[in-house]
Tab-separated table of C-alpha atoms in Angstrom:
chain	number	residue	atom	x	y	z
C	15	MET	CA	-42.229	-41.337	-33.524
C	16	LYS	CA	-38.746	-40.026	-32.766
C	17	ARG	CA	-39.574	-40.351	-29.112
C	18	ALA	CA	-40.856	-44.022	-29.500
C	19	LEU	CA	-37.719	-44.503	-31.100
C	20	LYS	CA	-35.525	-43.156	-28.592
C	21	LEU	CA	-37.173	-44.988	-25.665
C	22	GLY	CA	-36.686	-48.350	-27.601
C	23	ILE	CA	-33.300	-47.800	-28.044
C	24	ALA	CA	-32.868	-46.999	-24.382
C	25	ALA	CA	-34.775	-50.401	-23.940
C	26	LEU	CA	-32.428	-51.911	-25.947
C	27	LEU	CA	-29.183	-50.471	-24.224
C	28	ALA	CA	-30.864	-51.636	-21.249
C	29	ALA	CA	-31.428	-55.131	-22.302
C	30	CYS	CA	-27.957	-55.495	-23.424
C	31	GLY	CA	-26.958	-56.016	-19.954
C	32	SER	CA	-23.936	-53.555	-19.351
C	33	MET	CA	-26.063	-50.740	-18.212
C	34	PRO	CA	-28.862	-51.228	-15.105
C	35	ALA	CA	-32.632	-51.501	-16.548
C	36	VAL	CA	-33.526	-47.819	-15.533
C	37	GLU	CA	-36.476	-46.879	-17.918
C	38	HIS	CA	-35.276	-43.254	-19.550
C	39	HIS	CA	-37.931	-40.882	-20.604
C	40	PHE	CA	-37.417	-38.416	-23.457
C	41	ALA	CA	-39.639	-35.450	-22.812
C	42	SER	CA	-40.168	-32.977	-25.979
C	43	GLU	CA	-40.043	-29.335	-25.597
C	44	ALA	CA	-43.889	-29.331	-25.810
C	45	ASP	CA	-44.242	-31.903	-22.978
C	46	LEU	CA	-41.696	-29.525	-20.455
C	47	LEU	CA	-44.343	-26.892	-21.419
C	48	GLU	CA	-47.562	-29.037	-20.371
C	49	ILE	CA	-45.844	-30.007	-17.264
C	50	GLN	CA	-45.139	-26.606	-16.341
C	51	ALA	CA	-48.276	-25.260	-17.123
C	52	VAL	CA	-49.681	-28.237	-14.895
C	53	LEU	CA	-47.339	-27.786	-12.209
C	54	LYS	CA	-47.942	-23.971	-12.100
C	55	ARG	CA	-51.847	-24.633	-12.065
C	56	ASP	CA	-51.848	-27.316	-9.464
C	57	LEU	CA	-49.076	-26.596	-6.758
C	58	ARG	CA	-49.185	-24.460	-3.970
C	59	VAL	CA	-46.660	-22.503	-1.864
C	60	ARG	CA	-46.093	-23.840	1.359
C	61	GLY	CA	-43.228	-22.670	3.648
C	62	SER	CA	-39.929	-21.969	1.875
C	63	ALA	CA	-41.443	-24.351	-1.117
C	64	THR	CA	-42.426	-21.377	-3.566
C	65	LEU	CA	-43.538	-21.565	-7.346
C	66	ALA	CA	-40.221	-20.151	-8.224
C	67	ARG	CA	-38.626	-23.461	-7.452
C	68	LEU	CA	-40.340	-24.777	-10.824
C	69	ASP	CA	-38.323	-22.428	-13.000
C	70	ALA	CA	-35.881	-25.348	-14.803
C	71	ASP	CA	-32.317	-24.027	-15.307
C	72	ALA	CA	-30.131	-25.651	-18.099
C	73	VAL	CA	-29.320	-28.625	-16.469
C	74	GLN	CA	-32.701	-29.849	-15.608
C	75	GLN	CA	-33.933	-28.875	-18.918
C	76	ALA	CA	-30.874	-30.916	-20.902
C	77	CYS	CA	-31.525	-33.924	-18.614
C	78	ASN	CA	-35.471	-34.129	-18.940
C	79	LEU	CA	-35.251	-33.379	-22.707
C	80	ASN	CA	-32.720	-36.286	-23.316
C	81	GLY	CA	-33.504	-38.944	-20.890
C	82	ASN	CA	-30.581	-38.192	-18.361
C	83	ALA	CA	-28.443	-38.585	-21.142
C	84	PRO	CA	-27.559	-35.327	-23.518
C	85	PRO	CA	-25.195	-35.209	-26.467
C	86	GLU	CA	-21.764	-35.158	-25.259
C	87	PRO	CA	-20.815	-31.539	-26.348
C	88	LEU	CA	-23.675	-30.267	-24.436
C	89	VAL	CA	-22.771	-32.369	-21.708
C	90	LYS	CA	-19.179	-30.984	-21.622
C	91	THR	CA	-20.349	-27.256	-21.952
C	92	LEU	CA	-22.876	-27.759	-19.144
C	93	GLU	CA	-20.692	-29.347	-16.694
C	94	ALA	CA	-18.026	-27.012	-17.182
C	95	GLN	CA	-20.588	-23.940	-16.415
C	96	GLN	CA	-21.613	-25.940	-13.373
C	97	MET	CA	-17.710	-26.073	-12.332
C	98	ALA	CA	-17.041	-22.428	-13.104
C	99	ALA	CA	-19.816	-21.992	-10.316
C	100	ILE	CA	-18.568	-23.746	-7.504
C	101	ASN	CA	-16.944	-20.931	-4.835
C	102	PHE	CA	-14.130	-23.241	-3.769
C	103	PRO	CA	-12.629	-21.441	-0.636
C	104	ALA	CA	-8.903	-21.085	-0.331
C	105	GLY	CA	-6.498	-23.465	2.056
C	106	SER	CA	-7.534	-26.768	3.713
C	107	LEU	CA	-11.020	-27.922	3.003
C	108	ILE	CA	-11.026	-30.179	5.869
C	109	GLY	CA	-13.669	-29.031	8.945
C	110	ASP	CA	-14.796	-31.192	11.953
C	111	TRP	CA	-15.811	-34.472	11.079
C	112	LYS	CA	-18.057	-35.083	14.119
C	113	ARG	CA	-20.155	-31.795	13.151
C	114	GLY	CA	-20.026	-33.371	9.661
C	115	GLU	CA	-21.762	-36.555	10.579
C	116	SER	CA	-24.535	-34.956	11.914
C	117	ILE	CA	-24.913	-32.824	8.711
C	118	ALA	CA	-24.932	-36.548	7.082
C	119	GLN	CA	-27.463	-37.791	9.131
C	120	SER	CA	-30.068	-34.913	9.079
C	121	GLY	CA	-32.699	-35.068	6.494
C	122	ARG	CA	-33.759	-31.744	6.666
C	123	GLY	CA	-33.749	-28.681	4.425
C	124	MET	CA	-36.070	-27.351	1.861
C	125	GLN	CA	-38.750	-29.564	2.678
C	126	TRP	CA	-42.017	-27.276	3.066
C	127	ASN	CA	-42.240	-28.322	6.868
C	128	ASP	CA	-38.670	-27.367	7.352
C	129	GLY	CA	-39.175	-24.268	9.511
C	130	PRO	CA	-36.843	-21.203	8.932
C	131	LYS	CA	-34.797	-22.085	12.213
C	132	ASP	CA	-34.202	-25.596	11.238
C	133	VAL	CA	-30.797	-26.016	10.331
C	134	ALA	CA	-30.437	-28.064	6.806
C	135	GLY	CA	-28.309	-31.235	6.485
C	136	GLY	CA	-27.251	-33.257	3.368
C	137	SER	CA	-29.322	-36.330	3.663
C	138	CYS	CA	-25.842	-38.030	2.978
C	139	TYR	CA	-27.062	-41.220	4.743
C	140	ASN	CA	-30.467	-41.409	2.601
C	141	CYS	CA	-28.467	-42.487	-0.382
C	142	HIS	CA	-24.803	-43.282	0.677
C	143	GLN	CA	-23.276	-46.145	3.161
C	144	LEU	CA	-20.530	-43.932	4.975
C	145	ALA	CA	-19.449	-44.827	8.801
C	146	PRO	CA	-19.952	-48.096	9.675
C	147	GLN	CA	-21.929	-47.677	12.649
C	148	GLU	CA	-24.562	-46.415	11.133
C	149	ALA	CA	-26.390	-49.555	9.405
C	150	SER	CA	-29.587	-47.594	8.504
C	151	TYR	CA	-28.324	-46.432	5.034
C	152	GLY	CA	-29.670	-45.922	1.701
C	153	THR	CA	-28.292	-47.071	-1.643
C	154	LEU	CA	-29.035	-44.688	-4.269
C	155	GLY	CA	-25.596	-43.399	-4.429
C	156	PRO	CA	-22.138	-45.811	-3.788
C	157	SER	CA	-20.982	-46.693	-0.537
C	158	LEU	CA	-18.404	-44.193	0.723
C	159	LEU	CA	-17.156	-46.439	3.422
C	160	GLY	CA	-13.565	-45.848	3.542
C	161	PHE	CA	-13.606	-43.353	1.183
C	162	GLY	CA	-10.434	-41.213	2.418
C	163	LYS	CA	-8.909	-44.813	2.860
C	164	LEU	CA	-8.747	-45.358	-0.665
C	165	ARG	CA	-8.211	-41.792	-1.979
C	166	GLY	CA	-6.064	-40.082	0.358
C	167	ASN	CA	-6.806	-36.373	1.214
C	168	SER	CA	-4.326	-34.569	-1.113
C	169	ALA	CA	-5.297	-31.077	-1.846
C	170	GLU	CA	-7.040	-32.356	-4.964
C	171	THR	CA	-9.250	-35.259	-3.432
C	172	GLN	CA	-10.381	-32.307	-1.038
C	173	LYS	CA	-11.578	-30.417	-3.919
C	174	TYR	CA	-13.010	-33.038	-5.702
C	175	ALA	CA	-14.911	-34.287	-2.616
C	176	TYR	CA	-15.862	-30.627	-1.935
C	177	GLY	CA	-17.143	-29.766	-5.311
C	178	ARG	CA	-18.915	-33.227	-5.319
C	179	ILE	CA	-20.839	-32.144	-2.305
C	180	TYR	CA	-21.315	-28.496	-3.816
C	181	ASN	CA	-22.562	-29.522	-7.065
C	182	SER	CA	-22.655	-33.030	-8.281
C	183	LYS	CA	-23.723	-32.066	-11.762
C	184	ALA	CA	-20.180	-30.436	-12.280
C	185	TYR	CA	-18.767	-34.022	-12.667
C	186	ASN	CA	-22.016	-36.037	-13.732
C	187	LEU	CA	-24.389	-33.798	-15.500
C	188	CYS	CA	-27.588	-35.770	-14.894
C	189	SER	CA	-26.389	-37.175	-11.432
C	190	GLN	CA	-28.886	-38.055	-8.985
C	191	MET	CA	-27.030	-36.462	-6.387
C	192	PRO	CA	-28.545	-33.203	-5.411
C	193	ARG	CA	-26.602	-30.109	-5.630
C	194	LEU	CA	-25.997	-29.239	-2.127
C	195	GLY	CA	-23.922	-26.195	-2.211
C	196	HIS	CA	-25.490	-24.777	-5.517
C	197	SER	CA	-28.859	-24.834	-4.429
C	198	GLY	CA	-28.233	-23.125	-1.140
C	199	THR	CA	-29.270	-26.262	0.850
C	200	LEU	CA	-25.759	-26.203	2.740
C	201	ASP	CA	-22.972	-23.495	3.506
C	202	GLU	CA	-19.240	-23.547	3.263
C	203	GLN	CA	-18.512	-24.464	6.752
C	204	GLN	CA	-20.998	-27.452	6.598
C	205	ILE	CA	-19.492	-28.685	3.244
C	206	LYS	CA	-15.893	-28.484	4.784
C	207	ASP	CA	-16.880	-30.684	7.846
C	208	LEU	CA	-18.782	-33.152	5.550
C	209	VAL	CA	-15.237	-33.410	3.513
C	210	ALA	CA	-13.990	-33.736	6.903
C	211	LEU	CA	-16.292	-36.710	7.465
C	212	LEU	CA	-15.036	-38.324	3.864
C	213	LEU	CA	-11.480	-37.450	4.100
C	214	ASP	CA	-10.333	-37.236	7.897
C	215	PRO	CA	-7.954	-40.355	8.706
C	216	ASP	CA	-10.004	-40.189	12.279
C	217	SER	CA	-13.345	-39.978	10.773
C	218	PRO	CA	-15.191	-43.359	11.202
C	219	VAL	CA	-15.771	-43.523	7.674
C	220	ASN	CA	-11.863	-44.269	7.604
C	221	LYS	CA	-11.463	-46.776	10.358
E	4	MET	CA	-54.063	-50.255	21.217
E	5	ARG	CA	-50.652	-49.101	21.326
E	6	ALA	CA	-49.758	-49.218	24.963
E	7	PRO	CA	-49.911	-52.937	25.159
E	8	ILE	CA	-47.619	-53.760	22.305
E	9	LEU	CA	-45.451	-51.295	23.161
E	10	PHE	CA	-44.987	-52.779	26.336
E	11	LEU	CA	-44.824	-56.410	24.470
E	12	LEU	CA	-41.889	-54.743	22.698
E	13	LEU	CA	-40.163	-53.667	25.733
E	14	ILE	CA	-40.585	-57.024	27.228
E	15	SER	CA	-39.104	-58.908	24.312
E	16	LEU	CA	-36.115	-56.121	24.364
E	17	ALA	CA	-34.998	-56.718	27.285
E	18	ASN	CA	-35.426	-60.732	27.192
E	19	GLY	CA	-33.603	-60.343	23.591
E	20	GLY	CA	-30.780	-58.163	24.990
E	21	PHE	CA	-28.195	-57.055	22.419
E	22	ALA	CA	-27.893	-54.450	20.236
E	23	GLN	CA	-27.883	-56.626	17.348
E	24	ASP	CA	-31.150	-58.387	18.281
E	25	VAL	CA	-32.657	-54.985	18.205
E	26	LYS	CA	-33.671	-55.285	14.457
E	27	LYS	CA	-35.083	-58.446	14.940
E	28	GLU	CA	-37.180	-57.363	17.510
E	29	ILE	CA	-38.416	-54.381	15.661
E	30	GLU	CA	-39.591	-56.790	12.829
E	31	LYS	CA	-40.724	-58.980	14.838
E	32	TYR	CA	-42.947	-56.362	16.449
E	33	GLN	CA	-43.836	-55.098	13.223
E	34	GLN	CA	-44.948	-58.425	12.528
E	35	MET	CA	-47.274	-58.588	15.697
E	36	VAL	CA	-48.604	-55.347	14.587
E	37	ALA	CA	-49.542	-56.165	11.206
E	38	ASP	CA	-51.011	-59.218	12.593
E	39	SER	CA	-53.163	-57.286	15.032
E	40	SER	CA	-53.482	-53.678	12.423
E	41	PRO	CA	-56.044	-51.577	13.230
E	42	VAL	CA	-57.071	-51.360	9.624
E	43	GLU	CA	-60.663	-53.141	10.686
E	44	LEU	CA	-61.624	-50.228	13.066
E	45	PHE	CA	-60.741	-48.197	10.233
E	46	GLU	CA	-63.157	-49.892	8.078
E	47	LEU	CA	-65.557	-49.805	10.487
E	48	GLN	CA	-65.508	-46.505	11.519
E	49	GLY	CA	-65.892	-45.411	7.681
E	50	GLU	CA	-68.930	-47.449	7.381
E	51	ILE	CA	-70.674	-45.756	9.921
E	52	LEU	CA	-69.649	-42.300	8.642
E	53	TRP	CA	-70.927	-43.420	5.009
E	54	ALA	CA	-74.293	-44.090	6.683
E	55	LYS	CA	-74.519	-41.039	8.613
E	56	ARG	CA	-76.454	-37.842	7.686
E	57	GLN	CA	-74.625	-34.561	7.590
E	58	GLY	CA	-74.136	-31.310	5.831
E	59	PRO	CA	-76.765	-28.696	5.203
E	60	ASN	CA	-79.097	-31.719	3.031
E	61	ASN	CA	-78.814	-33.961	6.143
E	62	ALA	CA	-77.864	-36.522	3.683
E	63	SER	CA	-75.536	-39.907	4.009
E	64	LEU	CA	-73.063	-40.702	1.254
E	65	GLU	CA	-75.230	-43.682	0.542
E	66	GLN	CA	-76.321	-43.120	-2.440
E	67	CYS	CA	-72.951	-41.937	-3.825
E	68	ASP	CA	-72.185	-43.195	-7.385
E	69	LEU	CA	-68.548	-44.368	-7.405
E	70	GLY	CA	-68.665	-45.361	-10.952
E	71	LEU	CA	-70.864	-48.537	-10.941
E	72	GLY	CA	-74.152	-46.994	-10.001
E	73	ALA	CA	-75.432	-45.022	-7.192
E	74	GLY	CA	-74.806	-46.809	-3.701
E	75	VAL	CA	-72.579	-49.899	-5.368
E	76	LEU	CA	-69.804	-50.530	-2.987
E	77	LYS	CA	-68.825	-53.591	-4.284
E	78	GLY	CA	-65.414	-53.558	-6.253
E	79	ALA	CA	-65.967	-50.028	-7.159
E	80	TYR	CA	-62.854	-48.615	-5.694
E	81	ALA	CA	-61.045	-51.349	-7.951
E	82	GLN	CA	-62.198	-49.461	-11.248
E	83	LEU	CA	-60.806	-46.256	-9.962
E	84	PRO	CA	-59.423	-43.651	-10.932
E	85	ARG	CA	-61.787	-43.214	-13.807
E	86	TRP	CA	-63.896	-40.564	-15.984
E	87	PHE	CA	-67.324	-39.338	-14.566
E	88	LYS	CA	-69.756	-38.209	-16.921
E	89	ASP	CA	-71.254	-35.706	-14.496
E	90	ALA	CA	-68.211	-33.908	-13.464
E	91	ASP	CA	-66.267	-34.535	-16.883
E	92	ARG	CA	-63.337	-35.602	-15.072
E	93	VAL	CA	-61.078	-38.262	-14.041
E	94	MET	CA	-61.479	-38.811	-10.111
E	95	ASP	CA	-59.827	-41.144	-7.750
E	96	LEU	CA	-61.543	-42.196	-4.675
E	97	GLU	CA	-61.093	-38.581	-2.490
E	98	ALA	CA	-62.138	-37.020	-5.475
E	99	ARG	CA	-64.993	-38.780	-5.840
E	100	LEU	CA	-66.254	-38.506	-2.377
E	101	LEU	CA	-65.541	-34.815	-2.146
E	102	HIS	CA	-67.904	-34.589	-5.096
E	103	CYS	CA	-70.335	-36.576	-3.423
E	104	MET	CA	-70.086	-34.595	-0.098
E	105	GLY	CA	-70.798	-31.793	-2.321
E	106	THR	CA	-74.046	-32.960	-4.197
E	107	LEU	CA	-75.625	-35.398	-1.992
E	108	GLN	CA	-74.905	-34.016	1.442
E	109	GLY	CA	-74.721	-30.098	0.271
E	110	ARG	CA	-71.538	-29.595	1.767
E	111	SER	CA	-69.087	-26.680	0.590
E	112	ARG	CA	-65.647	-28.126	-1.169
E	113	GLU	CA	-63.397	-25.709	1.528
E	114	GLU	CA	-65.688	-27.268	4.235
E	115	ALA	CA	-65.247	-30.888	3.324
E	116	SER	CA	-61.702	-30.791	2.407
E	117	LYS	CA	-60.669	-28.673	5.154
E	118	ARG	CA	-58.833	-31.331	7.337
E	119	VAL	CA	-58.327	-34.556	4.688
E	120	PHE	CA	-54.784	-35.733	6.194
E	121	GLY	CA	-55.271	-36.656	10.386
E	122	ASN	CA	-53.214	-37.529	12.596
E	123	GLU	CA	-52.273	-40.069	15.158
E	124	ASP	CA	-54.828	-38.657	17.736
E	125	GLN	CA	-57.638	-37.690	15.445
E	126	PRO	CA	-58.149	-39.604	11.806
E	127	SER	CA	-59.665	-37.706	9.348
E	128	GLU	CA	-63.382	-38.398	7.817
E	129	MET	CA	-61.557	-39.143	4.582
E	130	GLU	CA	-59.212	-41.570	6.112
E	131	TYR	CA	-62.402	-43.750	7.567
E	132	LEU	CA	-64.316	-43.254	4.357
E	133	SER	CA	-61.292	-44.545	2.206
E	134	ALA	CA	-60.344	-47.395	4.186
E	135	PHE	CA	-64.125	-48.371	4.385
E	136	VAL	CA	-64.994	-48.146	0.775
E	137	ALA	CA	-61.440	-49.560	-0.221
E	138	SER	CA	-62.198	-52.768	2.103
E	139	GLN	CA	-65.242	-53.517	-0.461
E	140	SER	CA	-63.109	-54.027	-3.276
E	141	ARG	CA	-61.249	-56.782	-1.605
E	142	GLY	CA	-60.484	-59.538	-4.393
E	143	ALA	CA	-61.378	-57.533	-7.188
E	144	ALA	CA	-58.902	-57.206	-9.932
E	145	MET	CA	-57.628	-53.592	-10.084
E	146	ALA	CA	-59.265	-52.157	-13.565
E	147	PRO	CA	-58.687	-48.462	-13.421
E	148	GLY	CA	-60.392	-46.710	-16.495
E	149	GLN	CA	-58.642	-46.531	-19.553
E	150	ALA	CA	-61.344	-46.350	-22.139
E	151	HIS	CA	-62.113	-42.626	-22.204
E	152	ALA	CA	-59.530	-40.059	-23.898
E	153	LYS	CA	-59.866	-38.284	-20.622
E	154	GLU	CA	-58.544	-41.237	-19.040
E	155	ARG	CA	-55.833	-42.020	-21.270
E	156	ALA	CA	-54.488	-38.453	-21.176
E	157	ALA	CA	-54.061	-38.625	-17.462
E	158	TYR	CA	-52.152	-41.825	-17.665
E	159	ALA	CA	-49.883	-39.728	-20.356
E	160	LEU	CA	-49.388	-36.869	-18.191
E	161	GLY	CA	-49.035	-38.785	-14.984
E	162	GLN	CA	-46.131	-40.796	-16.962
E	163	LYS	CA	-44.496	-37.380	-18.171
E	164	LEU	CA	-44.557	-36.340	-14.377
E	165	PHE	CA	-43.306	-39.068	-13.128
E	166	PHE	CA	-39.881	-38.635	-14.873
E	167	PHE	CA	-39.824	-34.598	-14.892
E	168	ARG	CA	-37.085	-33.505	-12.850
E	169	ALA	CA	-37.539	-30.165	-11.126
E	170	GLY	CA	-37.013	-28.146	-7.794
E	171	PRO	CA	-34.160	-27.305	-5.992
E	172	TRP	CA	-32.937	-30.918	-5.480
E	173	ASP	CA	-33.623	-31.693	-9.055
E	174	PHE	CA	-35.576	-34.986	-8.238
E	175	SER	CA	-38.111	-36.572	-10.335
E	176	CYS	CA	-40.228	-39.456	-8.627
E	177	ALA	CA	-38.100	-41.718	-11.046
E	178	SER	CA	-34.964	-40.245	-9.092
E	179	CYS	CA	-36.276	-42.698	-5.930
E	180	HIS	CA	-38.201	-44.870	-7.864
E	181	GLY	CA	-36.444	-45.495	-10.971
E	182	GLU	CA	-34.095	-48.102	-9.961
E	183	GLU	CA	-34.360	-51.993	-8.909
E	184	GLY	CA	-33.311	-52.693	-5.572
E	185	LYS	CA	-32.458	-49.378	-4.002
E	186	ARG	CA	-33.393	-47.973	-0.788
E	187	ILE	CA	-33.635	-44.890	1.191
E	188	ARG	CA	-31.804	-45.382	4.505
E	189	MET	CA	-33.814	-48.864	4.975
E	190	GLN	CA	-37.077	-48.078	3.116
E	191	GLU	CA	-37.000	-50.359	-0.008
E	192	LEU	CA	-38.269	-48.037	-3.153
E	193	PRO	CA	-40.496	-49.529	-5.527
E	194	VAL	CA	-39.859	-49.156	-9.279
E	195	LEU	CA	-43.257	-47.478	-9.979
E	196	SER	CA	-42.937	-47.529	-13.522
E	197	SER	CA	-42.702	-51.249	-13.602
E	198	PRO	CA	-45.918	-53.282	-13.314
E	199	ALA	CA	-44.200	-55.941	-11.383
E	200	ALA	CA	-43.193	-53.473	-8.713
E	201	ALA	CA	-46.716	-51.186	-9.025
E	202	ARG	CA	-48.858	-53.953	-8.690
E	203	PRO	CA	-48.241	-54.866	-4.946
E	204	VAL	CA	-48.092	-51.244	-4.143
E	205	VAL	CA	-51.990	-49.982	-5.908
E	206	ALA	CA	-53.432	-53.466	-4.262
E	207	THR	CA	-52.366	-52.169	-1.141
E	208	TRP	CA	-53.015	-48.755	-0.604
E	209	PRO	CA	-54.754	-46.552	1.257
E	210	ALA	CA	-53.011	-48.321	4.294
E	211	TYR	CA	-52.310	-48.253	7.826
E	212	ARG	CA	-48.591	-47.184	8.519
E	213	VAL	CA	-46.904	-48.823	11.816
E	214	SER	CA	-44.047	-46.134	11.722
E	215	ASN	CA	-46.362	-43.332	13.037
E	216	SER	CA	-49.715	-45.171	13.660
E	217	GLN	CA	-51.729	-43.589	11.283
E	218	PHE	CA	-54.173	-44.778	8.189
E	219	LYS	CA	-52.916	-43.045	5.284
E	220	THR	CA	-54.619	-42.620	1.754
E	221	MET	CA	-52.880	-42.359	-1.516
E	222	GLN	CA	-53.340	-38.693	-2.130
E	223	TRP	CA	-51.376	-38.445	1.341
E	224	ARG	CA	-48.748	-40.654	-0.351
E	225	ILE	CA	-48.333	-38.325	-3.423
E	226	ASN	CA	-48.296	-35.162	-1.361
E	227	ASP	CA	-45.661	-36.835	0.763
E	228	CYS	CA	-43.415	-37.373	-1.936
E	229	PHE	CA	-43.375	-34.056	-3.132
E	230	ARG	CA	-42.469	-32.828	0.155
E	231	GLN	CA	-39.807	-35.117	-0.164
E	232	MET	CA	-38.508	-33.874	-3.521
E	233	ARG	CA	-38.681	-30.291	-2.008
E	234	MET	CA	-41.631	-29.044	-4.659
E	235	PRO	CA	-44.553	-26.991	-3.726
E	236	GLU	CA	-47.784	-28.785	-2.453
E	237	PRO	CA	-50.139	-30.503	-4.702
E	238	ALA	CA	-53.358	-29.133	-4.364
E	239	TYR	CA	-55.710	-31.953	-2.842
E	240	THR	CA	-57.249	-34.110	-5.713
E	241	SER	CA	-56.057	-31.697	-8.280
E	242	ASP	CA	-55.467	-33.152	-11.794
E	243	LEU	CA	-51.909	-33.141	-11.203
E	244	THR	CA	-52.255	-35.667	-8.401
E	245	ILE	CA	-54.987	-37.502	-10.352
E	246	ALA	CA	-52.730	-37.865	-13.291
E	247	ILE	CA	-49.913	-39.324	-11.169
E	248	ALA	CA	-52.712	-41.864	-9.219
E	249	THR	CA	-53.873	-42.725	-12.386
E	250	TYR	CA	-50.346	-43.332	-13.509
E	251	LEU	CA	-49.298	-45.654	-10.890
E	252	THR	CA	-52.709	-47.418	-10.953
E	253	VAL	CA	-52.415	-48.404	-14.491
E	254	ASN	CA	-49.427	-49.752	-14.032
E	255	GLY	CA	-50.645	-51.988	-11.336
E	256	LYS	CA	-53.332	-53.082	-12.923
E	257	GLY	CA	-54.768	-56.826	-12.849
E	258	GLU	CA	-53.664	-57.269	-9.170
E	259	PRO	CA	-56.572	-58.418	-6.721
E	260	TYR	CA	-57.092	-55.651	-4.075
E	261	ARG	CA	-56.080	-56.874	-1.114
E	262	GLY	CA	-56.071	-53.530	1.129
E	263	PRO	CA	-56.217	-51.588	2.940
E	264	GLY	CA	-52.795	-53.023	3.965
E	265	THR	CA	-50.447	-52.175	6.390
E	266	LYS	CA	-47.067	-50.502	5.732
E	267	ARG	CA	-43.686	-49.788	7.572
């Protein structure tokens, strides 16, 4: 009953026009327990993809229970926790944009068919437009073409770009962008190289 | 099969010349491949395997009951997944074929499912059989079972799974298939929770994939999306995969089956 009501409200909001028509699904605690049990029963370890990956953290739990829109106080608390867990390095966060470009291109990392020696990438082009030369880009995320031209490359902007890549959920709790640093997919140098791709005036993103 | 097509592509590229023409040329190439899609060859090979005597019982699959009675092929695929009394389980095509390989041919589940996903050089028995059985439903409206409680439970579970976010990259199916008009790279992402988008999808699987010259089944499609989600691998024809297949197929119900399709 409660869930049907919430679904109805989500549909209404979507119908009102200002929001894109995305169907939200509010799982109950019981639903989550059921799903966890089914996944634990029917998924198999393969390569690096172990069953430990099924343990939900507080962010996933909050987003699953609330149709990706948890109540504001919970959002604030959890975003602050995610932010506090980001390891911001000292000094300049701008690495080498050329290396950043190849990290942005690569969709490797954390899949069961990625070998232990495969270097992970960020899958950025899967979801974002970046350098104008790359015509094969996805649209799940906003275009980042001209990102540094628009935002400059002040210390504050560097920190924002670094943090976004490290843990997008610190800025938007139920963001559809993976937490690439937090999850251990990308390391500090890789993220700096990606910050360079976004912010370096010489990067093709800003040409 | 592939060599002449590649040759044609090279010729047309050489004639076309410039880089901006490449995308158009690739589209033309894909159209050409679709026109001469090898799907029919898979169907024919599947028909041979359907009638082939195999296993400890030296029996064929011709008496397999796909839901409409022993040996009835016409329209059977379009009514899957559905609940089967003899197994007391909801089954999709692949689960049912495995079941018949056991009951009719006497084959162990382990042996029959050892190599279900083939490759370019060697497609799998399951891929050939799926092509054949599905082809026998062309024109029939997709009508998966939703009368039995277990069928409705499979749909409800599939729906919950579709929206459930998990794993190191926090993905659910809806992360990629949840919003109208989105793409991963150049691949368009159907919103599979919406009937309008689900209908053409379920009406065209299983399918031949031009990008890697392979014939693929729905079990493979679900498996490969779990890989992209950075999740562990779903067991073949597990209740988890069948719940998802049920959810997708019911969302797309009513669409006349026109597969096996040809995809990117």
